[in-house]
Amino acid sequence: MRSTHWNLIFFGSSLFYLFSLAYRPYPMDFLLKALPIFWLMLLVLRNATSNKYLLLLALAFSATGDIFLALPIKNSFELGLGAFLLAQIIYACNFWRFRHWQGWKLWPLLAVGLFAVLMLWQLLPKLDAMRLPVLAYMLVICSMASMAVMANRHGHWLLIGATSFLISDALLAWNLFIQPFPYSAYAVMLTYYAAQYCLVNGALKVAPMASGPDTNATR
């Protein structure tokens, strides 16, 4: 099956879940939520890049986080947050391997820092018992986004993916801790699926450049 077909299946399953949000909860909805991520895992398996297994691990933790967040169980948010924290750590370690400095990257790195400051300014008074877990996750996802910026080379897949992930998690946090807003689930999931798709495609594009010593990497 060609990559185009895998892409179409990913987009189709993502749209199907988005349309199904109006009917949640329904039996096994957590599997439908994670299905697009499983398709991305199959797409990664078809590639022989050096970072394939790290990508699979990051996606596996992401799918686990999706499932936890969708299950009506005790501490589902904490479990989902923990799974996504591990996914972000693995993404960050993966992107660090392909880091490459260019002057223009200073601006998106500063934007990531500004994002962190603004989100913490809004969230800290509202977090209460969730302060430490959310702070830890904020640190990790901003580190992932920074490493994605540093690794970005071919097009802007990683830059777009990191930005989409930050937006998705910001929307989720705003809806949970600050002020619920209409159609939040649609906004969160749309940006989340876009983020995962862009991060995976960007990571697959930079990985072949690491087959030998990377003379451009920052030491």
Tab-separated table of N, CA and C in Angstrom, residues 80-89 112-121 123-124 130-147 165-173:
chain	number	residue	atom	x	y	z
A	80	GLY	N	-3.612	9.655	31.751
A	80	GLY	CA	-3.395	10.146	30.395
A	80	GLY	C	-2.265	11.147	30.330
A	81	LEU	N	-2.212	12.041	31.324
A	81	LEU	CA	-1.142	13.040	31.370
A	81	LEU	C	0.215	12.364	31.490
A	82	GLY	N	0.298	11.318	32.318
A	82	GLY	CA	1.555	10.592	32.469
A	82	GLY	C	1.992	9.920	31.184
A	83	ALA	N	1.038	9.321	30.465
A	83	ALA	CA	1.373	8.672	29.198
A	83	ALA	C	1.862	9.685	28.176
A	84	PHE	N	1.199	10.825	28.099
A	84	PHE	CA	1.626	11.852	27.147
A	84	PHE	C	2.953	12.486	27.560
A	85	LEU	N	3.212	12.577	28.863
A	85	LEU	CA	4.502	13.092	29.307
A	85	LEU	C	5.627	12.197	28.794
A	86	LEU	N	5.446	10.875	28.888
A	86	LEU	CA	6.453	9.944	28.373
A	86	LEU	C	6.593	10.070	26.859
A	87	ALA	N	5.469	10.239	26.166
A	87	ALA	CA	5.520	10.412	24.709
A	87	ALA	C	6.321	11.654	24.338
A	88	GLN	N	6.106	12.747	25.067
A	88	GLN	CA	6.825	13.992	24.763
A	88	GLN	C	8.316	13.861	25.054
A	89	ILE	N	8.672	13.152	26.116
A	89	ILE	CA	10.086	12.922	26.421
A	89	ILE	C	10.755	12.154	25.288
A	112	VAL	N	8.222	29.742	21.894
A	112	VAL	CA	7.917	28.637	22.808
A	112	VAL	C	8.055	29.097	24.254
A	113	GLY	N	9.126	29.834	24.546
A	113	GLY	CA	9.310	30.355	25.897
A	113	GLY	C	8.200	31.303	26.309
A	114	LEU	N	7.781	32.175	25.396
A	114	LEU	CA	6.689	33.103	25.684
A	114	LEU	C	5.389	32.351	25.919
A	115	PHE	N	5.149	31.323	25.108
A	115	PHE	CA	3.962	30.483	25.291
A	115	PHE	C	3.940	29.896	26.692
A	116	ALA	N	5.083	29.349	27.140
A	116	ALA	CA	5.153	28.730	28.465
A	116	ALA	C	4.843	29.746	29.558
A	117	VAL	N	5.416	30.931	29.447
A	117	VAL	CA	5.195	31.970	30.460
A	117	VAL	C	3.721	32.368	30.520
A	118	LEU	N	3.107	32.589	29.356
A	118	LEU	CA	1.707	33.016	29.320
A	118	LEU	C	0.772	31.934	29.851
A	119	MET	N	1.038	30.671	29.473
A	119	MET	CA	0.179	29.589	29.943
A	119	MET	C	0.295	29.411	31.451
A	120	LEU	N	1.520	29.464	31.964
A	120	LEU	CA	1.699	29.314	33.410
A	120	LEU	C	1.053	30.470	34.165
A	121	TRP	N	1.140	31.653	33.613
A	121	TRP	CA	0.521	32.825	34.232
A	121	TRP	C	-0.988	32.635	34.371
A	123	LEU	N	-2.574	29.530	34.176
A	123	LEU	CA	-2.952	28.255	34.775
A	123	LEU	C	-2.650	28.146	36.263
A	124	LEU	N	-1.517	28.672	36.698
A	124	LEU	CA	-1.065	28.429	38.069
A	124	LEU	C	-2.115	28.723	39.137
A	130	MET	N	-3.268	19.757	41.036
A	130	MET	CA	-2.663	19.330	39.776
A	130	MET	C	-1.467	20.192	39.393
A	131	ARG	N	-1.025	21.063	40.294
A	131	ARG	CA	0.030	22.015	39.934
A	131	ARG	C	1.315	21.308	39.495
A	132	LEU	N	1.825	20.389	40.301
A	132	LEU	CA	3.099	19.739	39.972
A	132	LEU	C	3.011	18.895	38.700
A	133	PRO	N	1.978	18.037	38.535
A	133	PRO	CA	1.893	17.270	37.289
A	133	PRO	C	1.795	18.144	36.047
A	134	VAL	N	1.003	19.199	36.116
A	134	VAL	CA	0.848	20.064	34.946
A	134	VAL	C	2.129	20.848	34.677
A	135	LEU	N	2.803	21.307	35.727
A	135	LEU	CA	4.075	22.004	35.545
A	135	LEU	C	5.109	21.091	34.893
A	136	ALA	N	5.156	19.832	35.347
A	136	ALA	CA	6.100	18.879	34.760
A	136	ALA	C	5.789	18.660	33.285
A	137	TYR	N	4.503	18.507	32.977
A	137	TYR	CA	4.130	18.295	31.575
A	137	TYR	C	4.429	19.529	30.736
A	138	MET	N	4.191	20.710	31.277
A	138	MET	CA	4.478	21.943	30.550
A	138	MET	C	5.965	22.037	30.209
A	139	LEU	N	6.809	21.696	31.171
A	139	LEU	CA	8.252	21.716	30.936
A	139	LEU	C	8.635	20.749	29.829
A	140	VAL	N	8.044	19.562	29.865
A	140	VAL	CA	8.417	18.525	28.899
A	140	VAL	C	7.915	18.866	27.502
A	141	ILE	N	6.668	19.328	27.371
A	141	ILE	CA	6.161	19.608	26.027
A	141	ILE	C	6.867	20.812	25.412
A	142	CYS	N	7.244	21.784	26.237
A	142	CYS	CA	8.003	22.920	25.696
A	142	CYS	C	9.410	22.481	25.290
A	143	SER	N	9.977	21.523	26.013
A	143	SER	CA	11.269	20.960	25.610
A	143	SER	C	11.134	20.218	24.289
A	144	MET	N	10.050	19.443	24.144
A	144	MET	CA	9.812	18.749	22.880
A	144	MET	C	9.683	19.734	21.739
A	145	ALA	N	8.905	20.792	21.950
A	145	ALA	CA	8.712	21.788	20.895
A	145	ALA	C	10.029	22.459	20.530
A	146	SER	N	10.857	22.743	21.518
A	146	SER	CA	12.155	23.367	21.254
A	146	SER	C	13.059	22.436	20.463
A	147	MET	N	13.057	21.152	20.815
A	147	MET	CA	13.874	20.187	20.076
A	147	MET	C	13.350	20.003	18.654
A	165	PHE	N	0.769	20.901	18.508
A	165	PHE	CA	0.684	20.201	19.796
A	165	PHE	C	0.538	21.200	20.939
A	166	LEU	N	1.309	22.281	20.890
A	166	LEU	CA	1.189	23.306	21.925
A	166	LEU	C	-0.217	23.905	21.943
A	167	ILE	N	-0.756	24.172	20.761
A	167	ILE	CA	-2.110	24.735	20.680
A	167	ILE	C	-3.137	23.753	21.229
A	168	SER	N	-3.018	22.484	20.839
A	168	SER	CA	-3.961	21.467	21.291
A	168	SER	C	-3.967	21.350	22.809
A	169	ASP	N	-2.776	21.267	23.404
A	169	ASP	CA	-2.705	21.126	24.855
A	169	ASP	C	-3.126	22.407	25.570
A	170	ALA	N	-2.854	23.561	24.959
A	170	ALA	CA	-3.305	24.824	25.550
A	170	ALA	C	-4.832	24.895	25.562
A	171	LEU	N	-5.459	24.471	24.465
A	171	LEU	CA	-6.921	24.462	24.401
A	171	LEU	C	-7.510	23.510	25.435
A	172	LEU	N	-6.893	22.334	25.557
A	172	LEU	CA	-7.366	21.355	26.537
A	172	LEU	C	-7.249	21.906	27.958
A	173	ALA	N	-6.086	22.494	28.269
A	173	ALA	CA	-5.877	23.041	29.613
A	173	ALA	C	-6.837	24.193	29.897
